[in-house]
């Protein structure tokens, strides 16, 4: 399994960077603190020597490595990504945008000087990225170049592409968004049109996903907007859960708005400008005020690589409630109806990989538990629409493939299976296939 560099909580909301707060409840409590291998308490005795040293290193250069006090009250190693002068400050009064080197980039943030332990400054400054990216618009070919390199941490991403990507997206542009009842902290950079880049907060219409810079604009918009659910066809309804299929070609602006929004929570995904080529499956919780988006996944209308899902997102306020596994299960139900096997587009994020591993493990081991006699990977693939490679890697990861008498066999000791199933977490929300009314996409002439 790839490295997971963000502390991940076992409880409800995502450990970090995410969570949404109800607008009415003001600032919610911070997520619980997590122990981390590299964290340490640092005492900073303010003697003459250390004061002189500190004066000498300021302002810190971009690339400097230093210890920084995080929201858990402990010091963690960071790298300075960017700096900016404080308004009305002296020549050394800067704020620093830092990356916690042990954690995922979604935790990068602006910090004040007093959070940094200047005694721990490492004087070697990383090489600056020379080749600045001047244009965001990557061609599809360039995008593929990045995506085809399967990344589980970032370690396998082609070094130059990764550097380019990180240089261009290094500082989060939008800090929070308002969407329906929630105010949500963002995780990553998203390439909104330049006129939005001077606003820290954006206001989204929760139905048509139009975004605005000011609350009053949103209020005015809400009086006029007559959508109460995503555009497109409702293809699934079970209780209060509905799924809408939105064709990017028929609803271009909606598709683009959704991509801008989603990119705030997806790191290594290049924004698609050609939304025409995609279908968007938008999951909603419905009540008497309308259908409120919980999450979505996108799917290429035609995929040469047998991808059945391009991007998946559960909005942070709804995470860890089983919606992610529901979306994944839904994508495989669509593949079954198409009579194809499918696999998610790579790279998978840390949370994406966890969710997929959990889903694959549960589905495959449930079958192995019930099945009498031998079963092959091909048969498992036919039953589940999971691509053979993903089945093999899941079973190998669980050490359930053994080499006996010259051939590979799946070991299905019930006790071992039960142990793995327990570790795979909860099953997630069930897709009731009888409630799915859908036919595969056909190009209309
Ligand atoms: N900490 C620990 N485990 C986690 C966490 C977390 N913060 N989030 C998910 N998991 C694991 C758990 O095993 C969880 O099962 P469990 O709750 O039974 O233990 C499992 O993943 C899935 O949980 P769900 O509640 O079904 O999934 P969720 O609704 O939280 O959505 C998703 C998962 C979509 C990956 C979400 O975390 C997300 O939107 N992340 C940001 C965007 C992203 O990374 N998308 C995937 C990119 S890859 C691609 O698009 C192909
Ligand atoms: Zn609207």
Tab-separated table of C-alpha atoms and ligand atoms in Angstrom:
chain	number	residue	atom	x	y	z
A	1	UNK	CA	0.000	0.000	0.000
A	2	UNK	CA	1.193	3.514	-0.692
A	3	UNK	CA	2.170	5.821	2.035
A	4	UNK	CA	-0.562	7.810	3.671
A	5	UNK	CA	1.013	10.960	4.841
A	6	UNK	CA	-1.933	12.665	6.460
A	7	UNK	CA	-2.899	11.605	9.924
A	8	UNK	CA	-6.124	9.745	9.452
A	9	UNK	CA	-8.709	9.591	12.115
A	10	UNK	CA	-10.791	6.565	12.985
A	11	UNK	CA	-13.800	8.551	14.030
A	12	UNK	CA	-16.379	10.325	11.942
A	13	UNK	CA	-15.253	13.424	10.050
A	14	UNK	CA	-11.994	13.390	8.088
A	15	UNK	CA	-9.082	14.018	10.335
A	16	UNK	CA	-7.958	17.152	8.668
A	17	UNK	CA	-8.440	19.856	6.222
A	18	UNK	CA	-12.009	18.875	5.721
A	19	UNK	CA	-15.116	18.911	7.746
A	20	UNK	CA	-17.816	21.379	7.092
A	21	UNK	CA	-19.511	23.426	9.649
A	22	UNK	CA	-23.120	24.403	9.784
A	23	UNK	CA	-23.375	28.061	9.029
A	24	UNK	CA	-25.458	28.625	12.101
A	25	UNK	CA	-22.979	27.103	14.531
A	26	UNK	CA	-20.063	29.474	14.117
A	27	UNK	CA	-16.568	28.085	14.314
A	28	UNK	CA	-16.732	24.395	15.099
A	29	UNK	CA	-14.146	22.758	17.328
A	30	UNK	CA	-10.898	21.764	15.698
A	31	UNK	CA	-10.462	18.119	14.798
A	32	UNK	CA	-8.958	15.990	17.542
A	33	UNK	CA	-5.194	15.961	17.645
A	34	UNK	CA	-3.293	12.975	16.301
A	35	UNK	CA	0.027	11.631	17.461
A	36	UNK	CA	2.562	11.695	14.710
A	37	UNK	CA	5.948	10.080	14.399
A	38	UNK	CA	7.893	13.231	13.718
A	39	UNK	CA	6.120	15.516	16.116
A	40	UNK	CA	7.857	16.869	19.158
A	41	UNK	CA	7.498	19.459	21.858
A	42	UNK	CA	10.109	22.136	21.401
A	43	UNK	CA	11.156	24.546	24.066
A	44	UNK	CA	12.552	27.809	22.810
A	45	UNK	CA	14.627	29.514	25.502
A	46	UNK	CA	14.968	33.127	24.535
A	47	UNK	CA	18.647	33.790	25.252
A	48	UNK	CA	20.944	36.321	23.642
A	49	UNK	CA	22.566	33.770	21.324
A	50	UNK	CA	19.273	32.440	19.955
A	51	UNK	CA	17.895	35.972	19.432
A	52	UNK	CA	20.937	36.864	17.348
A	53	UNK	CA	20.601	33.681	15.346
A	54	UNK	CA	16.935	34.317	14.689
A	55	UNK	CA	17.571	37.833	13.479
A	56	UNK	CA	20.095	36.401	11.028
A	57	UNK	CA	17.712	33.955	9.352
A	58	UNK	CA	14.815	36.351	8.805
A	59	UNK	CA	12.984	36.673	6.600
A	60	UNK	CA	12.980	32.938	5.876
A	61	UNK	CA	13.676	31.918	2.308
A	62	UNK	CA	11.259	29.845	0.310
A	63	UNK	CA	12.476	26.249	0.620
A	64	UNK	CA	13.651	26.618	4.237
A	65	UNK	CA	12.945	23.642	6.480
A	66	UNK	CA	11.930	24.404	10.033
A	67	UNK	CA	9.702	23.094	12.843
A	68	UNK	CA	6.227	24.614	13.043
A	69	UNK	CA	3.555	24.508	15.740
A	70	UNK	CA	0.439	22.901	14.282
A	71	UNK	CA	-3.131	22.969	15.511
A	72	UNK	CA	-2.448	19.978	17.782
A	73	UNK	CA	-0.072	22.231	19.771
A	74	UNK	CA	2.958	20.135	18.749
A	75	UNK	CA	5.863	20.995	16.480
A	76	UNK	CA	6.119	19.251	13.092
A	77	UNK	CA	8.695	19.613	10.308
A	78	UNK	CA	7.621	21.934	7.496
A	79	UNK	CA	9.002	23.351	4.301
A	80	UNK	CA	8.354	26.996	3.435
A	81	UNK	CA	6.477	27.089	0.140
A	82	UNK	CA	5.741	30.794	-0.154
A	83	UNK	CA	5.935	33.978	1.908
A	84	UNK	CA	4.113	37.294	1.919
A	85	UNK	CA	4.703	40.619	3.651
A	86	UNK	CA	2.358	41.464	6.514
A	87	UNK	CA	0.355	44.607	5.969
A	88	UNK	CA	1.932	47.557	7.859
A	89	UNK	CA	4.738	45.253	9.051
A	90	UNK	CA	8.493	45.810	9.297
A	91	UNK	CA	11.024	44.459	6.763
A	92	UNK	CA	11.119	41.025	8.420
A	93	UNK	CA	7.384	40.723	9.077
A	94	UNK	CA	6.225	37.949	6.814
A	95	UNK	CA	3.632	35.220	6.916
A	96	UNK	CA	4.710	31.859	5.568
A	97	UNK	CA	2.819	29.270	3.546
A	98	UNK	CA	4.112	25.921	4.753
A	99	UNK	CA	3.873	22.272	3.790
A	100	UNK	CA	3.942	19.781	6.683
A	101	UNK	CA	6.332	17.264	5.200
A	102	UNK	CA	4.797	14.289	7.035
A	103	UNK	CA	1.260	15.098	5.937
A	104	UNK	CA	-0.804	15.369	2.780
A	105	UNK	CA	-0.769	18.705	0.925
A	106	UNK	CA	-4.361	19.388	1.978
A	107	UNK	CA	-2.933	20.547	5.311
A	108	UNK	CA	-0.680	23.237	3.815
A	109	UNK	CA	-1.476	26.624	5.330
A	110	UNK	CA	-0.376	30.201	6.063
A	111	UNK	CA	1.274	30.491	9.469
A	112	UNK	CA	2.547	33.363	11.562
A	113	UNK	CA	6.189	33.754	12.513
A	114	UNK	CA	5.482	32.926	16.165
A	115	UNK	CA	4.410	29.414	15.145
A	116	UNK	CA	7.881	28.687	13.795
A	117	UNK	CA	10.785	27.510	15.945
A	118	UNK	CA	13.617	29.535	14.455
A	119	UNK	CA	16.245	27.574	16.389
A	120	UNK	CA	15.383	24.595	14.215
A	121	UNK	CA	15.924	26.364	10.886
A	122	UNK	CA	17.936	24.296	8.447
A	123	UNK	CA	20.113	26.605	6.434
A	124	UNK	CA	20.217	24.535	3.231
A	125	UNK	CA	17.559	25.946	0.950
A	126	UNK	CA	15.962	23.673	-1.615
A	127	UNK	CA	16.575	24.446	-5.238
A	128	UNK	CA	13.872	26.666	-6.589
A	129	UNK	CA	11.835	25.327	-9.424
A	130	UNK	CA	13.304	26.968	-12.491
A	131	UNK	CA	10.712	26.161	-15.045
A	132	UNK	CA	7.723	28.107	-13.890
A	133	UNK	CA	4.492	26.929	-15.384
A	134	UNK	CA	3.004	29.748	-17.296
A	135	UNK	CA	-0.188	28.216	-18.529
A	136	UNK	CA	-2.678	26.057	-16.725
A	137	UNK	CA	-4.274	24.598	-19.775
A	138	UNK	CA	-2.716	21.206	-20.102
A	139	UNK	CA	-3.458	19.221	-23.161
A	140	UNK	CA	-5.214	15.935	-22.724
A	141	UNK	CA	-1.977	14.238	-23.670
A	142	UNK	CA	-0.088	16.043	-20.907
A	143	UNK	CA	-2.837	15.150	-18.466
A	144	UNK	CA	-2.599	11.516	-19.418
A	145	UNK	CA	1.152	11.662	-18.978
A	146	UNK	CA	0.598	12.532	-15.350
A	147	UNK	CA	-2.354	10.295	-14.707
A	148	UNK	CA	-0.922	7.235	-16.360
A	149	UNK	CA	1.871	7.207	-13.854
A	150	UNK	CA	0.100	5.463	-11.051
A	151	UNK	CA	0.676	7.295	-7.812
A	152	UNK	CA	-0.082	6.023	-4.381
A	153	UNK	CA	1.946	8.586	-2.477
A	154	UNK	CA	3.483	10.875	-5.003
A	155	UNK	CA	6.641	8.894	-5.278
A	156	UNK	CA	5.956	7.328	-8.670
A	157	UNK	CA	4.809	10.483	-10.418
A	158	UNK	CA	7.249	11.513	-13.082
A	159	UNK	CA	9.492	13.937	-11.165
A	160	UNK	CA	9.296	16.806	-13.647
A	161	UNK	CA	5.493	16.614	-13.918
A	162	UNK	CA	5.153	16.512	-10.161
A	163	UNK	CA	7.412	19.541	-9.753
A	164	UNK	CA	5.458	21.459	-12.358
A	165	UNK	CA	2.159	20.501	-10.791
A	166	UNK	CA	3.283	21.427	-7.300
A	167	UNK	CA	4.856	24.702	-8.363
A	168	UNK	CA	1.760	25.861	-10.132
A	169	UNK	CA	-0.710	24.725	-7.484
A	170	UNK	CA	1.485	25.377	-4.469
A	171	UNK	CA	-0.678	27.891	-2.655
A	172	UNK	CA	-4.376	27.333	-2.070
A	173	UNK	CA	-6.230	30.206	-3.693
A	174	UNK	CA	-9.679	29.807	-2.138
A	175	UNK	CA	-9.709	29.101	1.612
A	176	UNK	CA	-13.395	28.341	2.186
A	177	UNK	CA	-16.611	27.905	0.256
A	178	UNK	CA	-20.223	28.218	1.231
A	179	UNK	CA	-22.449	25.533	-0.242
A	180	UNK	CA	-26.011	25.023	0.933
A	181	UNK	CA	-26.023	24.749	4.714
A	182	UNK	CA	-22.277	24.354	4.990
A	183	UNK	CA	-19.166	26.409	5.120
A	184	UNK	CA	-16.327	24.146	4.027
A	185	UNK	CA	-12.567	24.576	4.322
A	186	UNK	CA	-10.904	23.743	1.025
A	187	UNK	CA	-8.018	21.301	0.579
A	188	UNK	CA	-6.206	22.252	-2.625
A	189	UNK	CA	-5.727	24.861	-5.322
A	190	UNK	CA	-8.413	25.058	-8.011
A	191	UNK	CA	-7.914	27.099	-11.183
A	192	UNK	CA	-10.922	29.416	-10.959
A	193	UNK	CA	-10.994	32.178	-13.566
A	194	UNK	CA	-8.564	34.973	-12.583
A	195	UNK	CA	-11.277	37.392	-11.441
A	196	UNK	CA	-12.067	35.033	-8.521
A	197	UNK	CA	-8.518	34.710	-7.315
A	198	UNK	CA	-8.574	37.723	-5.029
A	199	UNK	CA	-11.373	36.214	-2.926
A	200	UNK	CA	-10.634	33.913	-0.026
A	201	UNK	CA	-14.210	32.676	0.087
A	202	UNK	CA	-16.596	31.716	-2.691
A	203	UNK	CA	-20.364	31.281	-2.488
A	204	UNK	CA	-21.915	28.452	-4.499
A	205	UNK	CA	-25.524	27.969	-5.473
A	206	UNK	CA	-26.003	24.421	-4.202
A	207	UNK	CA	-28.254	23.496	-7.139
A	208	UNK	CA	-26.712	24.966	-10.325
A	209	UNK	CA	-23.224	25.346	-8.738
A	210	UNK	CA	-22.781	28.902	-10.009
A	211	UNK	CA	-20.126	30.552	-7.822
A	212	UNK	CA	-19.991	34.116	-6.634
A	213	UNK	CA	-17.669	36.371	-4.677
A	214	UNK	CA	-20.200	37.920	-2.332
A	215	UNK	CA	-22.986	36.631	-0.113
A	216	UNK	CA	-25.424	39.275	-1.408
A	217	UNK	CA	-24.861	38.032	-4.954
A	218	UNK	CA	-25.711	34.525	-3.824
A	219	UNK	CA	-28.846	35.715	-2.037
A	220	UNK	CA	-29.974	37.541	-5.165
A	221	UNK	CA	-29.171	34.466	-7.259
A	222	UNK	CA	-31.141	32.152	-4.951
A	223	UNK	CA	-34.245	34.282	-5.420
A	224	UNK	CA	-34.021	33.779	-9.178
A	225	UNK	CA	-32.539	30.279	-9.605
A	226	UNK	CA	-35.323	27.814	-10.280
A	227	UNK	CA	-33.292	24.595	-10.014
A	228	UNK	CA	-33.936	22.436	-6.964
A	229	UNK	CA	-31.790	19.475	-8.046
A	230	UNK	CA	-28.903	18.878	-10.449
A	231	UNK	CA	-29.860	19.194	-14.113
A	232	UNK	CA	-30.240	15.890	-15.982
A	233	UNK	CA	-32.056	12.626	-15.352
A	234	UNK	CA	-32.807	11.119	-11.979
A	235	UNK	CA	-31.670	7.529	-12.521
A	236	UNK	CA	-31.906	6.240	-8.944
A	237	UNK	CA	-34.067	6.978	-5.952
A	238	UNK	CA	-34.172	5.025	-2.721
A	239	UNK	CA	-35.613	6.687	0.353
A	240	UNK	CA	-34.107	10.175	0.536
A	241	UNK	CA	-31.133	9.298	-1.712
A	242	UNK	CA	-31.213	10.230	-5.384
A	243	UNK	CA	-28.662	9.962	-8.153
A	244	UNK	CA	-28.756	12.275	-11.167
A	245	UNK	CA	-26.961	11.654	-14.433
A	246	UNK	CA	-25.722	14.898	-15.964
A	247	UNK	CA	-24.393	14.891	-19.523
A	248	UNK	CA	-21.444	17.306	-19.748
A	249	UNK	CA	-22.349	18.106	-23.323
A	250	UNK	CA	-25.910	19.109	-22.540
A	251	UNK	CA	-25.026	20.895	-19.294
A	252	UNK	CA	-21.612	22.333	-19.986
A	253	UNK	CA	-21.642	25.139	-17.436
A	254	UNK	CA	-22.888	22.859	-14.678
A	255	UNK	CA	-20.164	20.325	-15.554
A	256	UNK	CA	-17.466	23.005	-15.477
A	257	UNK	CA	-18.714	24.442	-12.189
A	258	UNK	CA	-18.697	20.969	-10.682
A	259	UNK	CA	-15.090	20.463	-11.819
A	260	UNK	CA	-13.965	23.789	-10.305
A	261	UNK	CA	-15.660	22.814	-7.054
A	262	UNK	CA	-14.299	19.260	-7.028
A	263	UNK	CA	-10.737	20.347	-7.746
A	264	UNK	CA	-10.731	22.121	-4.366
A	265	UNK	CA	-10.674	18.614	-2.818
A	266	UNK	CA	-8.765	16.642	-5.450
A	267	UNK	CA	-5.015	17.092	-5.777
A	268	UNK	CA	-3.574	15.235	-8.729
A	269	UNK	CA	-6.391	15.737	-11.127
A	270	UNK	CA	-6.094	18.186	-13.948
A	271	UNK	CA	-9.212	20.166	-14.541
A	272	UNK	CA	-11.121	19.006	-17.544
A	273	UNK	CA	-12.208	21.777	-19.841
A	274	UNK	CA	-13.730	19.277	-22.235
A	275	UNK	CA	-16.633	18.291	-19.998
A	276	UNK	CA	-18.513	17.193	-23.162
A	277	UNK	CA	-16.737	13.860	-22.950
A	278	UNK	CA	-18.032	13.060	-19.477
A	279	UNK	CA	-21.128	12.007	-17.620
A	280	UNK	CA	-21.461	13.196	-14.036
A	281	UNK	CA	-23.286	11.107	-11.454
A	282	UNK	CA	-24.389	13.458	-8.700
A	283	UNK	CA	-25.601	11.919	-5.447
A	284	UNK	CA	-28.114	13.927	-3.423
A	285	UNK	CA	-29.912	13.807	-0.106
A	286	UNK	CA	-33.423	15.067	-0.798
A	287	UNK	CA	-35.829	16.914	1.485
A	288	UNK	CA	-38.670	19.371	1.011
A	289	UNK	CA	-36.204	22.164	0.103
A	290	UNK	CA	-34.646	20.216	-2.751
A	291	UNK	CA	-31.922	17.688	-3.579
A	292	UNK	CA	-28.666	18.592	-1.843
A	293	UNK	CA	-25.445	17.373	-3.372
A	294	UNK	CA	-23.495	14.970	-1.177
A	295	UNK	CA	-20.872	13.863	-3.675
A	296	UNK	CA	-20.385	12.728	-7.245
A	297	UNK	CA	-18.300	10.746	-9.644
A	298	UNK	CA	-17.505	11.427	-13.273
A	299	UNK	CA	-17.190	8.867	-16.025
A	300	UNK	CA	-15.839	9.144	-19.535
A	301	UNK	CA	-18.465	8.387	-22.158
A	302	UNK	CA	-15.901	6.228	-23.948
A	303	UNK	CA	-12.840	4.956	-22.155
A	304	UNK	CA	-10.119	3.092	-24.000
A	305	UNK	CA	-8.547	2.102	-20.693
A	306	UNK	CA	-11.759	0.574	-19.296
A	307	UNK	CA	-12.058	3.314	-16.691
A	308	UNK	CA	-15.501	3.274	-15.150
A	309	UNK	CA	-14.813	6.294	-12.953
A	310	UNK	CA	-12.638	9.355	-13.553
A	311	UNK	CA	-12.984	11.410	-10.355
A	312	UNK	CA	-14.868	10.713	-7.151
A	313	UNK	CA	-15.673	13.106	-4.329
A	314	UNK	CA	-17.725	13.095	-1.171
A	315	UNK	CA	-18.048	16.663	0.085
A	316	UNK	CA	-16.192	16.949	3.415
A	317	UNK	CA	-19.285	17.437	5.648
A	318	UNK	CA	-20.635	14.110	4.360
A	319	UNK	CA	-17.431	12.059	4.476
A	320	UNK	CA	-16.992	8.842	6.520
A	321	UNK	CA	-20.688	8.034	6.359
A	322	UNK	CA	-20.513	5.393	3.630
A	323	UNK	CA	-21.318	7.635	0.637
A	324	UNK	CA	-17.891	7.028	-0.928
A	325	UNK	CA	-18.414	3.262	-1.001
A	326	UNK	CA	-21.930	3.854	-2.305
A	327	UNK	CA	-20.526	5.888	-5.221
A	328	UNK	CA	-17.896	3.232	-5.916
A	329	UNK	CA	-20.508	0.446	-5.784
A	330	UNK	CA	-22.737	2.496	-8.092
A	331	UNK	CA	-19.941	2.838	-10.663
A	332	UNK	CA	-19.577	-0.965	-10.743
A	333	UNK	CA	-23.348	-1.448	-11.055
A	334	UNK	CA	-23.233	0.748	-14.164
A	335	UNK	CA	-20.363	-1.370	-15.526
A	336	UNK	CA	-22.381	-4.543	-14.897
A	337	UNK	CA	-25.270	-3.073	-16.883
A	338	UNK	CA	-22.827	-2.281	-19.699
A	339	UNK	CA	-21.492	-5.844	-19.550
A	340	UNK	CA	-17.941	-4.552	-19.011
A	341	UNK	CA	-15.301	-4.661	-16.318
A	342	UNK	CA	-14.077	-1.335	-14.990
A	343	UNK	CA	-11.377	0.316	-12.943
A	344	UNK	CA	-10.923	3.815	-11.516
A	345	UNK	CA	-8.702	6.265	-13.368
A	346	UNK	CA	-5.229	6.612	-11.829
A	347	UNK	CA	-3.690	8.140	-9.799
A	348	UNK	CA	-5.765	7.339	-6.758
A	349	UNK	CA	-5.452	9.709	-3.831
A	350	UNK	CA	-4.633	8.391	-0.342
A	351	UNK	CA	-8.310	8.478	0.636
A	352	UNK	CA	-9.380	7.134	-2.764
A	353	UNK	CA	-7.061	4.157	-2.388
A	354	UNK	CA	-8.329	3.428	1.125
A	355	UNK	CA	-11.928	3.548	-0.042
A	356	UNK	CA	-11.300	1.333	-3.078
A	357	UNK	CA	-9.236	-1.175	-1.093
A	358	UNK	CA	-12.048	-1.338	1.479
A	359	UNK	CA	-14.691	-1.807	-1.215
A	360	UNK	CA	-12.750	-4.441	-3.198
A	361	UNK	CA	-11.895	-6.382	-0.047
A	362	UNK	CA	-15.483	-6.480	1.161
A	363	UNK	CA	-17.002	-7.444	-2.186
A	364	UNK	CA	-14.444	-10.138	-3.005
A	365	UNK	CA	-14.252	-11.669	0.445
A	366	UNK	CA	-18.037	-11.801	0.768
A	367	UNK	CA	-18.098	-13.913	-2.400
A	368	UNK	CA	-15.209	-16.120	-1.297
A	369	UNK	CA	-16.949	-16.760	2.010
A	370	UNK	CA	-20.140	-17.943	0.374
A	371	UNK	CA	-18.629	-19.768	-2.584
A	372	UNK	CA	-18.177	-23.533	-2.444
A	373	UNK	CA	-15.298	-25.027	-4.439
A	374	UNK	CA	-12.681	-23.357	-6.605
A	375	UNK	CA	-13.133	-19.940	-8.113
A	376	UNK	CA	-10.886	-18.108	-10.559
A	377	UNK	CA	-9.968	-14.431	-10.813
A	378	UNK	CA	-11.833	-14.322	-14.142
A	379	UNK	CA	-15.014	-15.624	-12.494
A	380	UNK	CA	-14.674	-13.086	-9.685
A	381	UNK	CA	-14.216	-10.356	-12.278
A	382	UNK	CA	-17.311	-11.463	-14.221
A	383	UNK	CA	-19.406	-11.439	-11.062
A	384	UNK	CA	-18.267	-8.054	-9.748
A	385	UNK	CA	-17.179	-6.059	-12.844
A	386	UNK	CA	-13.913	-5.405	-10.962
A	387	UNK	CA	-10.930	-5.553	-13.329
A	388	UNK	CA	-8.774	-8.679	-12.898
A	389	UNK	CA	-5.646	-6.648	-12.015
A	390	UNK	CA	-7.472	-4.957	-9.137
A	391	UNK	CA	-8.719	-8.329	-7.850
A	392	UNK	CA	-5.229	-9.756	-8.005
A	393	UNK	CA	-3.629	-6.793	-6.232
A	394	UNK	CA	-6.309	-6.824	-3.516
A	395	UNK	CA	-5.953	-10.554	-2.837
A	396	UNK	CA	-2.164	-10.358	-3.010
A	397	UNK	CA	-2.195	-7.433	-0.593
A	398	UNK	CA	-4.173	-9.581	1.832
A	399	UNK	CA	-1.779	-12.499	1.218
A	400	UNK	CA	-4.634	-14.678	0.018
A	401	UNK	CA	-2.868	-15.863	-3.125
A	402	UNK	CA	-0.622	-18.860	-2.603
A	403	UNK	CA	1.629	-20.784	-4.937
A	404	UNK	CA	0.882	-24.494	-4.631
A	405	UNK	CA	1.933	-27.370	-6.854
A	406	UNK	CA	3.059	-25.052	-9.599
A	407	UNK	CA	-0.002	-22.813	-9.705
A	408	UNK	CA	-1.566	-19.793	-8.005
A	409	UNK	CA	-4.568	-20.521	-5.827
A	410	UNK	CA	-6.817	-18.324	-3.753
A	411	UNK	CA	-6.690	-19.291	-0.115
A	412	UNK	CA	-10.117	-18.921	1.455
A	413	UNK	CA	-9.807	-20.039	5.054
A	414	UNK	CA	-13.045	-18.705	6.642
A	415	UNK	CA	-11.262	-17.464	9.770
A	416	UNK	CA	-8.711	-15.514	7.743
A	417	UNK	CA	-11.467	-14.059	5.558
A	418	UNK	CA	-13.430	-12.952	8.623
A	419	UNK	CA	-10.380	-11.261	10.062
A	420	UNK	CA	-9.787	-9.305	6.833
A	421	UNK	CA	-13.459	-8.420	6.508
A	422	UNK	CA	-13.470	-6.982	10.001
A	423	UNK	CA	-10.411	-4.876	9.188
A	424	UNK	CA	-11.973	-3.635	5.938
A	425	UNK	CA	-14.357	-1.349	7.813
A	426	UNK	CA	-18.061	-0.861	7.387
A	427	UNK	CA	-19.869	-1.903	4.244
A	428	UNK	CA	-21.087	1.566	3.288
A	429	UNK	CA	-24.553	2.417	2.061
A	430	UNK	CA	-26.062	-0.306	-0.116
A	431	UNK	CA	-27.010	0.307	-3.721
A	432	UNK	CA	-30.476	-1.153	-4.276
A	433	UNK	CA	-30.117	-2.243	-7.901
A	434	UNK	CA	-33.873	-2.611	-8.292
A	435	UNK	CA	-34.127	1.189	-7.941
A	436	UNK	CA	-31.635	1.904	-10.738
A	437	UNK	CA	-33.301	2.869	-14.000
A	438	UNK	CA	-30.559	3.377	-16.526
A	439	UNK	CA	-29.374	2.476	-19.979
A	440	UNK	CA	-25.736	2.840	-21.069
A	441	UNK	CA	-24.748	6.022	-22.897
A	442	UNK	CA	-25.306	6.075	-26.650
A	443	UNK	CA	-24.102	8.898	-28.867
A	444	UNK	CA	-27.108	10.687	-30.310
A	445	UNK	CA	-26.804	11.546	-33.941
B	1	LIG	N1	-9.467	8.359	7.554
B	1	LIG	C1	-9.352	7.003	7.537
B	1	LIG	N2	-9.969	6.206	6.639
B	1	LIG	C2	-10.712	6.824	5.721
B	1	LIG	C3	-10.905	8.230	5.681
B	1	LIG	C4	-10.224	9.009	6.643
B	1	LIG	N3	-10.330	10.326	6.706
B	1	LIG	N4	-11.727	8.517	4.663
B	1	LIG	C5	-12.063	7.354	4.086
B	1	LIG	N5	-11.451	6.332	4.725
B	1	LIG	C6	-11.497	4.890	4.372
B	1	LIG	C7	-12.163	4.067	5.431
B	1	LIG	O1	-11.707	2.741	5.309
B	1	LIG	C8	-13.610	4.173	5.024
B	1	LIG	O2	-14.386	3.092	5.472
B	1	LIG	P1	-14.919	3.057	6.996
B	1	LIG	O3	-15.511	4.407	7.277
B	1	LIG	O4	-15.915	1.951	6.967
B	1	LIG	O5	-13.723	2.768	7.837
B	1	LIG	C9	-13.506	4.106	3.524
B	1	LIG	O6	-12.294	4.760	3.206
B	1	LIG	C10	-14.632	4.782	2.750
B	1	LIG	O7	-15.461	5.501	3.572
B	1	LIG	P2	-16.776	6.167	2.991
B	1	LIG	O8	-17.485	6.816	4.122
B	1	LIG	O9	-17.539	5.188	2.174
B	1	LIG	O10	-16.146	7.220	1.984
B	1	LIG	P3	-16.292	8.812	1.954
B	1	LIG	O11	-17.723	9.178	1.725
B	1	LIG	O12	-15.603	9.415	3.091
B	1	LIG	O13	-15.543	9.118	0.582
B	1	LIG	C11	-13.650	9.658	-0.719
B	1	LIG	C12	-14.268	8.639	0.249
B	1	LIG	C13	-14.565	9.848	-1.906
B	1	LIG	C14	-12.304	9.133	-1.220
B	1	LIG	C15	-13.466	10.989	0.073
B	1	LIG	O14	-12.495	10.807	1.064
B	1	LIG	C16	-13.089	12.179	-0.788
B	1	LIG	O15	-13.921	12.754	-1.464
B	1	LIG	N6	-11.797	12.574	-0.738
B	1	LIG	C17	-11.326	13.751	-1.472
B	1	LIG	C18	-11.273	13.483	-2.961
B	1	LIG	C19	-10.490	12.230	-3.278
B	1	LIG	O16	-9.404	12.004	-2.773
B	1	LIG	N7	-11.056	11.409	-4.196
B	1	LIG	C20	-10.433	10.210	-4.684
B	1	LIG	C21	-9.450	10.573	-5.741
B	1	LIG	S1	-8.983	9.209	-6.731
B	1	LIG	C22	-10.061	9.249	-8.066
B	1	LIG	O17	-10.810	10.182	-8.166
B	1	LIG	C23	-10.061	8.132	-9.048
B	2	LIG	ZN1	-28.490	28.416	-9.004
